[in-house]
PDB file of C-alpha atoms in Angstrom:
ATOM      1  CA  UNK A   1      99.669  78.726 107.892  1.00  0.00           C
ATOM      2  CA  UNK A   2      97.352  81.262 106.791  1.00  0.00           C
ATOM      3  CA  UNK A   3      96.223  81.085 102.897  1.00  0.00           C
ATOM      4  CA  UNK A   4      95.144  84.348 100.676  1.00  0.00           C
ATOM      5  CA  UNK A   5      93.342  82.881  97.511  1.00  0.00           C
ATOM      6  CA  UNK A   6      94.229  85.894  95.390  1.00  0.00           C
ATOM      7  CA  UNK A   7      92.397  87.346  92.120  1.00  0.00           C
ATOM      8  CA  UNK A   8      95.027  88.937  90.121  1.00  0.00           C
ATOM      9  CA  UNK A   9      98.618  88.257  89.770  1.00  0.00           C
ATOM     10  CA  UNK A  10     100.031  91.320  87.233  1.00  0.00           C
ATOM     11  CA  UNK A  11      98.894  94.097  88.724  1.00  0.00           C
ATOM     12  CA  UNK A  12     100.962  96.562  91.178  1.00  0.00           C
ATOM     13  CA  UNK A  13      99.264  95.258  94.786  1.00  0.00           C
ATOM     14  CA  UNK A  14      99.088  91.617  93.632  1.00  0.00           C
ATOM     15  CA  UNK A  15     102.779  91.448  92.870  1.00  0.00           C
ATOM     16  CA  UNK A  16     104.109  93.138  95.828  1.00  0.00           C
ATOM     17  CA  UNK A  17     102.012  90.495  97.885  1.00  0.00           C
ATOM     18  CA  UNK A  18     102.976  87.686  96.076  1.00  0.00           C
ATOM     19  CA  UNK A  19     106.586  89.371  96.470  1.00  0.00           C
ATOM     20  CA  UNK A  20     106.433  89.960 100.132  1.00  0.00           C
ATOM     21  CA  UNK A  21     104.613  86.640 101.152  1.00  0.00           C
ATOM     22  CA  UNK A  22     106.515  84.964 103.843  1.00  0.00           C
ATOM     23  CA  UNK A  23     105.865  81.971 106.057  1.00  0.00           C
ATOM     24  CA  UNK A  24     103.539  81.609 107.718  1.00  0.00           C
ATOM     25  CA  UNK A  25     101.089  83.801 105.140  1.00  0.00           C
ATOM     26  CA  UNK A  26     100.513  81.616 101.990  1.00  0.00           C
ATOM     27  CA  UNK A  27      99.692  83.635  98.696  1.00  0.00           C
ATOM     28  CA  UNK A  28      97.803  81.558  96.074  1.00  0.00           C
ATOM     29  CA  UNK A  29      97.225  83.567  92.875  1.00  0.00           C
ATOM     30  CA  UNK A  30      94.742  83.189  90.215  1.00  0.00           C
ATOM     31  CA  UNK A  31      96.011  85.383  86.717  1.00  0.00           C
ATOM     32  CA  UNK A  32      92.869  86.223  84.335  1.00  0.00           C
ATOM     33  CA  UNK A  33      94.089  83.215  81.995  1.00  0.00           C
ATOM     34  CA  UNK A  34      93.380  81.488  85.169  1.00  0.00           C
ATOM     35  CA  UNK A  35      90.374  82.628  85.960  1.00  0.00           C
ATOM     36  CA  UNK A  36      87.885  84.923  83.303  1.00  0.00           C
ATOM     37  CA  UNK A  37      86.671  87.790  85.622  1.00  0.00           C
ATOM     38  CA  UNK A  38      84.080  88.723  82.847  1.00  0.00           C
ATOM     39  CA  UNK A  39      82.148  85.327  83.909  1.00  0.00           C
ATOM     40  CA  UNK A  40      80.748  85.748  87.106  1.00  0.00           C
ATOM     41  CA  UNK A  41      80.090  81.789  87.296  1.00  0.00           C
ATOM     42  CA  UNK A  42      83.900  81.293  86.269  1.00  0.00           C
ATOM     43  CA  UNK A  43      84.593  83.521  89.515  1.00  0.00           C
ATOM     44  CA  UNK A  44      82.135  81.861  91.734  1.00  0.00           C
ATOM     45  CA  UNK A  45      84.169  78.337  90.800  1.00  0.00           C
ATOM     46  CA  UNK A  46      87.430  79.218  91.621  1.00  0.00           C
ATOM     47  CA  UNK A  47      86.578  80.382  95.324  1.00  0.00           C
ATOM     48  CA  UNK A  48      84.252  77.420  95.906  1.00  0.00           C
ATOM     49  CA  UNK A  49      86.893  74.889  94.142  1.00  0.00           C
ATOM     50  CA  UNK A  50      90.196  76.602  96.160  1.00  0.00           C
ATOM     51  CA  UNK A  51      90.525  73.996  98.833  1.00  0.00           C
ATOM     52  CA  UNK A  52      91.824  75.464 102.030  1.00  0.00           C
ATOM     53  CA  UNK A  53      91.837  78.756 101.674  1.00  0.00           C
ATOM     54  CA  UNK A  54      91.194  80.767 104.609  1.00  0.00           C
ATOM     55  CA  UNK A  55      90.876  84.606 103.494  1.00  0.00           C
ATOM     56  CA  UNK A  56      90.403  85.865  99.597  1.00  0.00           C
ATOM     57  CA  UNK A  57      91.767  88.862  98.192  1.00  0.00           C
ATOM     58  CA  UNK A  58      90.363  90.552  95.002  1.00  0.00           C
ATOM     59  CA  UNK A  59      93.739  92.838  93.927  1.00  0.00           C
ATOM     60  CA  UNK A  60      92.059  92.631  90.026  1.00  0.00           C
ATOM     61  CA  UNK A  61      90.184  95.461  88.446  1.00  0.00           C
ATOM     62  CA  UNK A  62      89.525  97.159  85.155  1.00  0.00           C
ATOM     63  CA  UNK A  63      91.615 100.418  86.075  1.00  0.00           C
ATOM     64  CA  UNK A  64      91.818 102.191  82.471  1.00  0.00           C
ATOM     65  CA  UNK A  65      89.351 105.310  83.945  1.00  0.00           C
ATOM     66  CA  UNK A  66      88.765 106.909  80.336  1.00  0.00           C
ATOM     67  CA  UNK A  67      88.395 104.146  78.166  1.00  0.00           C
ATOM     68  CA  UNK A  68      85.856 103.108  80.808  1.00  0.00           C
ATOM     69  CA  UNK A  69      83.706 105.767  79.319  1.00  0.00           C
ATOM     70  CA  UNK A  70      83.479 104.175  76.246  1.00  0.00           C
ATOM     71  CA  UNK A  71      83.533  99.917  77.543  1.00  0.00           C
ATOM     72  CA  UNK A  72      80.945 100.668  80.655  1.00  0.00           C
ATOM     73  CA  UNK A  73      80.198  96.888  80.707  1.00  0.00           C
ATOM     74  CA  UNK A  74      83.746  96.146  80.737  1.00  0.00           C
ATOM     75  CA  UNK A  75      84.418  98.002  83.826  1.00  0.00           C
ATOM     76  CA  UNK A  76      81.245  96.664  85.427  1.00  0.00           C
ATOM     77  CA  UNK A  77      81.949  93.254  84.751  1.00  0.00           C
ATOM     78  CA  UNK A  78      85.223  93.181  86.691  1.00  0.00           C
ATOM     79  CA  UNK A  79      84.729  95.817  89.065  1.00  0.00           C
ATOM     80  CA  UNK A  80      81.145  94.898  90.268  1.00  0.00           C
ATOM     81  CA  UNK A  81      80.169  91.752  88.880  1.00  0.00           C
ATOM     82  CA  UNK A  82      82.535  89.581  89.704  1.00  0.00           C
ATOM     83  CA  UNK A  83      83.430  91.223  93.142  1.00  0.00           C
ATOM     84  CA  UNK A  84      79.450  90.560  93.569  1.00  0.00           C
ATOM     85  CA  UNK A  85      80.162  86.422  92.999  1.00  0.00           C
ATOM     86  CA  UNK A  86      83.397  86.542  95.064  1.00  0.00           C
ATOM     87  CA  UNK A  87      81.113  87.436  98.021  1.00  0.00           C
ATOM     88  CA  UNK A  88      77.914  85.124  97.369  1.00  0.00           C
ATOM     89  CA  UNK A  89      81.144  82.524  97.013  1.00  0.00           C
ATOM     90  CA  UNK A  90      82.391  83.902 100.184  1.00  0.00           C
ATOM     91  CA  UNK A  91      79.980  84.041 102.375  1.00  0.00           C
ATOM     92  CA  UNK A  92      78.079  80.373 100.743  1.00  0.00           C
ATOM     93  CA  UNK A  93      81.878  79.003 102.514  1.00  0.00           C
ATOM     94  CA  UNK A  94      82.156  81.420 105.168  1.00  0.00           C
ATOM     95  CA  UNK A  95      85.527  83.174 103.620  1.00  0.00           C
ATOM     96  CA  UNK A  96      86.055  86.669 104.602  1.00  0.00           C
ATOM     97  CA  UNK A  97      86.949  88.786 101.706  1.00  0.00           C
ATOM     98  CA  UNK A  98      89.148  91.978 101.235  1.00  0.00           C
ATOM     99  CA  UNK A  99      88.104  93.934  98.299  1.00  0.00           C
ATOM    100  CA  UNK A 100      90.424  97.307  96.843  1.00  0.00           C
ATOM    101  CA  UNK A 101      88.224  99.948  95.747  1.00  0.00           C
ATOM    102  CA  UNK A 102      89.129 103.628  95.010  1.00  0.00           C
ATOM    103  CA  UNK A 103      89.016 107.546  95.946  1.00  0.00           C
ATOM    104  CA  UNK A 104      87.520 108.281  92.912  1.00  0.00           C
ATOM    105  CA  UNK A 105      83.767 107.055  94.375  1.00  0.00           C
ATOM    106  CA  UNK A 106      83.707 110.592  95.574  1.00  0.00           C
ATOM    107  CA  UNK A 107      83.288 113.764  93.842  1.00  0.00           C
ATOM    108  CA  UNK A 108      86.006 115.750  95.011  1.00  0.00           C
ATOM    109  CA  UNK A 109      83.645 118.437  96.443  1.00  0.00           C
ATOM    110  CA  UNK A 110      84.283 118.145 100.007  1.00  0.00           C
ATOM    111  CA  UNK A 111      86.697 120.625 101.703  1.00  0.00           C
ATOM    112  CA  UNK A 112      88.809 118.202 103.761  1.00  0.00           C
ATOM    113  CA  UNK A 113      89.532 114.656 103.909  1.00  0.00           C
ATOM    114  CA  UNK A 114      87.279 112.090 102.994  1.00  0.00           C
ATOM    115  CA  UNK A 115      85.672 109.273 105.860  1.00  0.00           C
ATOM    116  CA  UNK A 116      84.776 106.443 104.839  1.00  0.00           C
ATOM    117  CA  UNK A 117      80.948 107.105 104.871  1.00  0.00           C
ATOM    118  CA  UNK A 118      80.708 109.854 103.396  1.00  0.00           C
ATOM    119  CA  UNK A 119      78.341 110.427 100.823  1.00  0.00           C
ATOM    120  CA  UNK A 120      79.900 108.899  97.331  1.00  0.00           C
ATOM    121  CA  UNK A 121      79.254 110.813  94.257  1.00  0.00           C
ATOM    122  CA  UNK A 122      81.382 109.356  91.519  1.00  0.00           C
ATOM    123  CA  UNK A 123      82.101 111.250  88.418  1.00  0.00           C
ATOM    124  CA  UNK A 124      82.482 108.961  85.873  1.00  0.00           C
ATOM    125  CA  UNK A 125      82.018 105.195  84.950  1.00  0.00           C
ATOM    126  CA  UNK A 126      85.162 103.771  86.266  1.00  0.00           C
ATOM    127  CA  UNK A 127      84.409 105.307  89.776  1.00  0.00           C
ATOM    128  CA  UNK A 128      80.751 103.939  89.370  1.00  0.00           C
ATOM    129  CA  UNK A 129      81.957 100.775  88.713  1.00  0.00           C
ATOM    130  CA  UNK A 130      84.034 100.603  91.513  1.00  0.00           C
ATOM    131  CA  UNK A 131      81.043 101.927  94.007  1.00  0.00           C
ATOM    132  CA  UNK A 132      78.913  99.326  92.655  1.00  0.00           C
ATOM    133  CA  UNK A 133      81.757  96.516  93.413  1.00  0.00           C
ATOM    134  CA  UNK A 134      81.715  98.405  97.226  1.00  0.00           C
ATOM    135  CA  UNK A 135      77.908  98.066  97.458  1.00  0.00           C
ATOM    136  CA  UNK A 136      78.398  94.338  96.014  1.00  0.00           C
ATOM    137  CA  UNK A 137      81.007  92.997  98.460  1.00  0.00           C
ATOM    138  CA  UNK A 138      79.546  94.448 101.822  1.00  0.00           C
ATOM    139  CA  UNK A 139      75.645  93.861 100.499  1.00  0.00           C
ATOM    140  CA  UNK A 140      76.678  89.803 100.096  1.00  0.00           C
ATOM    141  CA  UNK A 141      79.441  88.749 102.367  1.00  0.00           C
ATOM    142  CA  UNK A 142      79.045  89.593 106.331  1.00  0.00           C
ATOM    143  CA  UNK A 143      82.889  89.463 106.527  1.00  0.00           C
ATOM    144  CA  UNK A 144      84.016  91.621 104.284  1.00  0.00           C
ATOM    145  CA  UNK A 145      86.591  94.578 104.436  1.00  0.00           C
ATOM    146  CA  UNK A 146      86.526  97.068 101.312  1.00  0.00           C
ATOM    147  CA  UNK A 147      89.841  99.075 101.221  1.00  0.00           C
ATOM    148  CA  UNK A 148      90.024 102.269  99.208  1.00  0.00           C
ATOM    149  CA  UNK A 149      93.187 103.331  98.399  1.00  0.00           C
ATOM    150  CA  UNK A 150      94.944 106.102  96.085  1.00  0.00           C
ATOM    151  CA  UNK A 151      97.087 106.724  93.444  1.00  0.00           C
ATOM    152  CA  UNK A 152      99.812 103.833  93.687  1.00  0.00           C
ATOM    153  CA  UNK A 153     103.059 103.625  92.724  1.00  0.00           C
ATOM    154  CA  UNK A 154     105.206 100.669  92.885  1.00  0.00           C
ATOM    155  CA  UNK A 155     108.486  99.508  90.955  1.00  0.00           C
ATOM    156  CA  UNK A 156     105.937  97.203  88.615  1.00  0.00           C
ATOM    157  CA  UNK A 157     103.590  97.678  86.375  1.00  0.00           C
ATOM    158  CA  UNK A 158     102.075 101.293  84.888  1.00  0.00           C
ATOM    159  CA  UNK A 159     101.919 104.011  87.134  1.00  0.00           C
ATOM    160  CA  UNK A 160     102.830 107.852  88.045  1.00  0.00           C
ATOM    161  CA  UNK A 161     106.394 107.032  89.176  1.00  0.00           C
ATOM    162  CA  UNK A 162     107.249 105.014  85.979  1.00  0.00           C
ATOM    163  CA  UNK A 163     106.134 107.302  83.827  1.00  0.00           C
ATOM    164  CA  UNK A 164     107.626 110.246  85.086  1.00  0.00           C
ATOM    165  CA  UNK A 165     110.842 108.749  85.583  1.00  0.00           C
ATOM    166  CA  UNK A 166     111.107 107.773  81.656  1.00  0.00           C
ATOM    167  CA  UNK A 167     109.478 111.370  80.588  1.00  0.00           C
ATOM    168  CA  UNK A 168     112.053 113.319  82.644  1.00  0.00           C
ATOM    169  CA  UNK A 169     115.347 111.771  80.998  1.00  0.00           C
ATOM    170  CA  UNK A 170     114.394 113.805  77.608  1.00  0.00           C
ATOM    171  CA  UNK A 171     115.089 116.937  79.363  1.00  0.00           C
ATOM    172  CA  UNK A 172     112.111 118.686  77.646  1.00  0.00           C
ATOM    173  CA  UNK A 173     109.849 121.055  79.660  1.00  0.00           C
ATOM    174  CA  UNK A 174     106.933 119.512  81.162  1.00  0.00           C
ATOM    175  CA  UNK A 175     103.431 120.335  82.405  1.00  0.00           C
ATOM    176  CA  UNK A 176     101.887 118.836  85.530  1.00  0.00           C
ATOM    177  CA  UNK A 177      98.408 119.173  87.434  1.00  0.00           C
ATOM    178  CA  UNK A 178      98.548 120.830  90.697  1.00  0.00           C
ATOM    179  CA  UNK A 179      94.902 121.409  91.616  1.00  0.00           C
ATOM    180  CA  UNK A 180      94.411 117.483  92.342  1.00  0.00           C
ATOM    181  CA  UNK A 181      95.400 116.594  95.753  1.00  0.00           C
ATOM    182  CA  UNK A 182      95.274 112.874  97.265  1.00  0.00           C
ATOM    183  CA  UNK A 183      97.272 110.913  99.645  1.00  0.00           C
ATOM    184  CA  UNK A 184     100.426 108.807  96.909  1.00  0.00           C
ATOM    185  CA  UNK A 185     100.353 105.322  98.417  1.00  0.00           C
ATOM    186  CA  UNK A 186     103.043 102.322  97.631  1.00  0.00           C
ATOM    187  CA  UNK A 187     101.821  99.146  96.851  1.00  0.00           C
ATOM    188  CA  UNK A 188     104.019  97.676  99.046  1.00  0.00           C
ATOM    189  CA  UNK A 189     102.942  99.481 102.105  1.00  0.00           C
ATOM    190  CA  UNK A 190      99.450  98.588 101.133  1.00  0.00           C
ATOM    191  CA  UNK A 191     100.444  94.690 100.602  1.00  0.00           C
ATOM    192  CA  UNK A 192     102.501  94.436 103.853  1.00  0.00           C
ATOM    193  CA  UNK A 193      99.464  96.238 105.527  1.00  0.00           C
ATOM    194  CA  UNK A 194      97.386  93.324 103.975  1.00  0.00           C
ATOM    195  CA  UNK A 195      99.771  90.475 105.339  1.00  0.00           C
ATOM    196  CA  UNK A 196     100.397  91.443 108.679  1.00  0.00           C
ATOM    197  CA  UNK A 197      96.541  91.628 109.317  1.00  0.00           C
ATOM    198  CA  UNK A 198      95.283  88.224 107.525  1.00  0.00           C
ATOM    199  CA  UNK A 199      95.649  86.206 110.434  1.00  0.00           C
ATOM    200  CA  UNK A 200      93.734  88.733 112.254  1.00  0.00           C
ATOM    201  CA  UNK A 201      91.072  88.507 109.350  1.00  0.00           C
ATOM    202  CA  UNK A 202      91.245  84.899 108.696  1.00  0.00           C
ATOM    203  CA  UNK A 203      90.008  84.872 112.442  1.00  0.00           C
ATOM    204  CA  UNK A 204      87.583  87.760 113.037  1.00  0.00           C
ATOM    205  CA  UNK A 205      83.487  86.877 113.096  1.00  0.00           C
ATOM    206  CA  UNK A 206      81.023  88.667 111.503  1.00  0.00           C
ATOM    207  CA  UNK A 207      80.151  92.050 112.929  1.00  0.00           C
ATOM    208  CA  UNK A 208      83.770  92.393 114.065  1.00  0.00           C
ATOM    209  CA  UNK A 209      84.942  95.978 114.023  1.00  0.00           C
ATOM    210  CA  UNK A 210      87.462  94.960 111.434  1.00  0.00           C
ATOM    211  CA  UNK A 211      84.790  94.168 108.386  1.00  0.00           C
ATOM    212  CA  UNK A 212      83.350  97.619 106.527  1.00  0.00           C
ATOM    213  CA  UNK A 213      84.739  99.901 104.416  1.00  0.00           C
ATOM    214  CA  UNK A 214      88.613 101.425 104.950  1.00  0.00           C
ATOM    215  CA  UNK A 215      91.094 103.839 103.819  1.00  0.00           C
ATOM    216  CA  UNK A 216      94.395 102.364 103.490  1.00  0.00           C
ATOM    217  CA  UNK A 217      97.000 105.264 101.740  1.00  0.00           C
ATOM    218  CA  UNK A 218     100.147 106.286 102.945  1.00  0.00           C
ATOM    219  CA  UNK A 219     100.581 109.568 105.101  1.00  0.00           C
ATOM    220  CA  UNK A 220     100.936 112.877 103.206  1.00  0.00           C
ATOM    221  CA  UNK A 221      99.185 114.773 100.707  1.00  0.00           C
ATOM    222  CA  UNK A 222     100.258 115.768  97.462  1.00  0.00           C
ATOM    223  CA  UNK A 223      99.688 116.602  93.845  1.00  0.00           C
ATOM    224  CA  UNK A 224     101.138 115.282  90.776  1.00  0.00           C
ATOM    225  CA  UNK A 225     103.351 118.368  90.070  1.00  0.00           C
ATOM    226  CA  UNK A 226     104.739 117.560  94.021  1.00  0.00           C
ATOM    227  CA  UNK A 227     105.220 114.161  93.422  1.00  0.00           C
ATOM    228  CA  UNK A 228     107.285 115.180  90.132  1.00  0.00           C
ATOM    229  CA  UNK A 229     109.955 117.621  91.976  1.00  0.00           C
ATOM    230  CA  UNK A 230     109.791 114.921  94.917  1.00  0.00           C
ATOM    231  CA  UNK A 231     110.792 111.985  92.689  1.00  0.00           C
ATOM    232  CA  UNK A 232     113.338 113.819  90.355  1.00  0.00           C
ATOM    233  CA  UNK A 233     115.294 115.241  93.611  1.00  0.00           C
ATOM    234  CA  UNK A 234     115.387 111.438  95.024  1.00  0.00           C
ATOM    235  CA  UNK A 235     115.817 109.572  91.520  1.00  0.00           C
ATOM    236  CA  UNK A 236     118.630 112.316  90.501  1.00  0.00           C
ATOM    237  CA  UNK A 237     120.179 113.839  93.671  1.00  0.00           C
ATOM    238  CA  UNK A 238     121.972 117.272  92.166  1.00  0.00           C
ATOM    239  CA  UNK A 239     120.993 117.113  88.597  1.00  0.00           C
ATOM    240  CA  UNK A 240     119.097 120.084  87.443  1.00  0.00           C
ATOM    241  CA  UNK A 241     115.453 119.250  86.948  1.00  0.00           C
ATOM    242  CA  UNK A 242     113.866 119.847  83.174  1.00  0.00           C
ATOM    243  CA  UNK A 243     111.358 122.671  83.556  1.00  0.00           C
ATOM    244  CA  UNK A 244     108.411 122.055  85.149  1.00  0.00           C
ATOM    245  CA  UNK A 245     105.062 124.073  84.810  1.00  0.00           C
ATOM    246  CA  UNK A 246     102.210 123.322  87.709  1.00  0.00           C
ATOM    247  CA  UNK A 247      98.962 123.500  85.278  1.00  0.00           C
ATOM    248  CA  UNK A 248      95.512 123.229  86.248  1.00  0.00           C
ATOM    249  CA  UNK A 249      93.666 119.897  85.474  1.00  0.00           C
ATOM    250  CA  UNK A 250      91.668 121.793  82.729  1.00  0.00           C
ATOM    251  CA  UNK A 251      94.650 121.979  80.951  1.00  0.00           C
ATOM    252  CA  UNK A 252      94.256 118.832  79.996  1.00  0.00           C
ATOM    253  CA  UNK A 253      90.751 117.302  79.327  1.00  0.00           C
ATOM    254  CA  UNK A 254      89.735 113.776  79.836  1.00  0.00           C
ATOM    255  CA  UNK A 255      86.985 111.620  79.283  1.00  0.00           C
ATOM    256  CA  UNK A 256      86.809 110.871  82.721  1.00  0.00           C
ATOM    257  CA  UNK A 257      86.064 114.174  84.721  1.00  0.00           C
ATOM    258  CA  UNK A 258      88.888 114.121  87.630  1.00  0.00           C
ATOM    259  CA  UNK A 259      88.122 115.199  91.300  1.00  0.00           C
ATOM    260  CA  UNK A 260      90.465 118.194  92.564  1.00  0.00           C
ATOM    261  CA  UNK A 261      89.656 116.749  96.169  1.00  0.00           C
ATOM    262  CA  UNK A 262      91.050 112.671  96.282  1.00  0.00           C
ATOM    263  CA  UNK A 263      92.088 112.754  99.910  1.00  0.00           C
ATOM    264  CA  UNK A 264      90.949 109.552 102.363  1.00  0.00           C
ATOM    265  CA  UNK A 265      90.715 109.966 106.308  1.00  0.00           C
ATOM    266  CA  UNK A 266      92.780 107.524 107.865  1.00  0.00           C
ATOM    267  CA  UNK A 267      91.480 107.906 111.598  1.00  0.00           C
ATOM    268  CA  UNK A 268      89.465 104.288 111.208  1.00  0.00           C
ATOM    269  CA  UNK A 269      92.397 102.400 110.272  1.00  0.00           C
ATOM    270  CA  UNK A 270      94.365 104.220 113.151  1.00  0.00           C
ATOM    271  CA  UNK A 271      91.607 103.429 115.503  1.00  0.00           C
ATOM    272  CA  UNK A 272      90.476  99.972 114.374  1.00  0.00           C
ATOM    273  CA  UNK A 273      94.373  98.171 113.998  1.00  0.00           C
ATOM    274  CA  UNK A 274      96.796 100.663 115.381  1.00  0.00           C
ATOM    275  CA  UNK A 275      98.255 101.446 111.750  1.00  0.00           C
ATOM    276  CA  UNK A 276      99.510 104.897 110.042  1.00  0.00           C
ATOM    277  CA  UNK A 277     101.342 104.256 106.946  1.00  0.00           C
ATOM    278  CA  UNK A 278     104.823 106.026 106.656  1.00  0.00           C
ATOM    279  CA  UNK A 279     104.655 109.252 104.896  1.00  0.00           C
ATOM    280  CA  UNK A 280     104.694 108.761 101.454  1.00  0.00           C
ATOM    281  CA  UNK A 281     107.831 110.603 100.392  1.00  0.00           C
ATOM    282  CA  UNK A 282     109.971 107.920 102.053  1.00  0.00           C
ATOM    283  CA  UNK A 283     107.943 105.194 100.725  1.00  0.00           C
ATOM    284  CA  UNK A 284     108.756 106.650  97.246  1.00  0.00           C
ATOM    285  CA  UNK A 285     112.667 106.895  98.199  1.00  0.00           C
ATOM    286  CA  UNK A 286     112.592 103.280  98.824  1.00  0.00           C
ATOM    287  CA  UNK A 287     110.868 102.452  95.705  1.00  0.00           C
ATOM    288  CA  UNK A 288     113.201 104.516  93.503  1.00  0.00           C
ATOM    289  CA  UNK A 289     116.162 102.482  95.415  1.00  0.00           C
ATOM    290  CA  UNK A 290     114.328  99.646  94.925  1.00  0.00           C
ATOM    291  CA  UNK A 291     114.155  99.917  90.728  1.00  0.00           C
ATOM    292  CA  UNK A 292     117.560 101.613  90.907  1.00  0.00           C
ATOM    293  CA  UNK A 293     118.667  98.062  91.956  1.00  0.00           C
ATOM    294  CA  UNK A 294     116.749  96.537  89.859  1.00  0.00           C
ATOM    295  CA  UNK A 295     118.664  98.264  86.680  1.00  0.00           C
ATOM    296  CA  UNK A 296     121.954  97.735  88.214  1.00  0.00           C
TER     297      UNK A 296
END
């Protein structure tokens, strides 16, 4: 039996693992009524006090990338802080520790896709936040593996796919961006890339070609305005889409400036464990079935 000590238990990735768990991966999850992320020492507790526990999983962040402009120590505190006492707890019990961090470290600049080191450049707190969590994890724990990952979509929680699904029903015309590219990845794919490695994890030493920093997003690159016509033709089949108008992101200002460029290389995680995640269009198909179910 392998067992994930898991921070989060709401959000997208930490209910499809707790969904997808199966003997002999145990998932033990820790909500934030559990467990304060805001207090580091709080943090620090729960991984020294989890018994046996052989990997930990931080699938909890502050993820609302405008308001961050405005709560800056809000963001920090769960996306750097208390990654930064998960790894002192970590490494003080020699746990290794898988971390979720974002695209949005970089600054959209670069003409292809995006390895994982280069240069980060992130335009606005949230993405700061998250860098600083990065910089945390692998600066304090010698077995630790940051995954950055991209625009998810799952059948829980808040997220493109929901919303779009429930905004399309009115019929009304609609306006999406088309200058932001990045590679749509399903939670799912991401948790049952998590689980099938953990073992592996639970049981790789420091310096092991596993630990570092890795993209994990499905195969396929799109914009939101794709993703729209994508879903509707899959959600609908033969209905007549409401109008839709690809718009540039400027179209619609934020307080968090976007990158136009999101899209992660995924040769290391081809090279280091053999994995390409299914193109993302058929992981969407199977979510849609999925909530289609669901509503049945």
């Amino acid at each position: 039996m392998t067992r994930i000590l898991q921070f989060g238990a709401t959000g997208q990735l930490a209910r499809e693992m707790l969904a997808r768990q199966e003997a002999p991966i145990e998932v033990v999850a820790l909500s934030r009524a559990e467990v304060d992320l805001t207090d580091p020492a709080a943090v620090a507790r729960a991984v020294e006090d989890s018994g046996a526990i052989d990997l930990v999983l931080n699938a909890a962040a502050y993820t609302a990338v405008d308001k961050a402009e405005s709560e800056p120590d809000a963001a920090y505190a769960v996306n750097a802080r208390a990654p930064e006492a998960m790894a002192k707890a970590c490494q003080a019990r020699g746990l290794p520790l898988i971390h979720i961090s974002t695209d949005m470290v970089f600054d959209g600049e670069k003409a292809r896709a995006y390895v994982e080191d280069d240069p980060t450049n992130p335009l606005h707190v949230y993405g700061a936040s998250k860098l600083a969590g990065e910089q945390a994890v692998l600066g304090h724990c010698d077995r630790a593996l940051v995954a950055r990952v991209s625009w998810l979509f799952s059948a829980y929680g808040q997220n493109f796919l929901q919303w779009f699904l429930k905004a399309s029903q009115a019929g009304t015309p609609m306006r999406l961006v088309d200058d932001q590219k990045a590679r749509p990845t399903a939670s799912g794919d991401l948790a049952a890339f998590i689980l099938s490695q953990a073992d592996r994890l639970a049981r790789a030493p420091a310096g092991a070609p596993e630990w570092g920093l890795l993209h994990v997003v499905n195969d396929g690159v799109a914009s939101r305005y794709d993703m729209a016509r994508t879903i509707f033709a899959m959600a609908f089949p033969g209905r007549e889409p409401p109008p839709m108008e690809p718009v540039p992101t400027s179209a619609f200002p934020t307080p968090a400036k976007r990158a136009l460029n999101a899209v992660l290389d995924t040769g290391r995680l081809q090279r280091v464990f053999g994995v390409q995640l299914r193109p993302w269009e058929e992981a969407m198909e199977d979510t849609i079935e999925q909530l289609a179910a669901a509503e049945a």
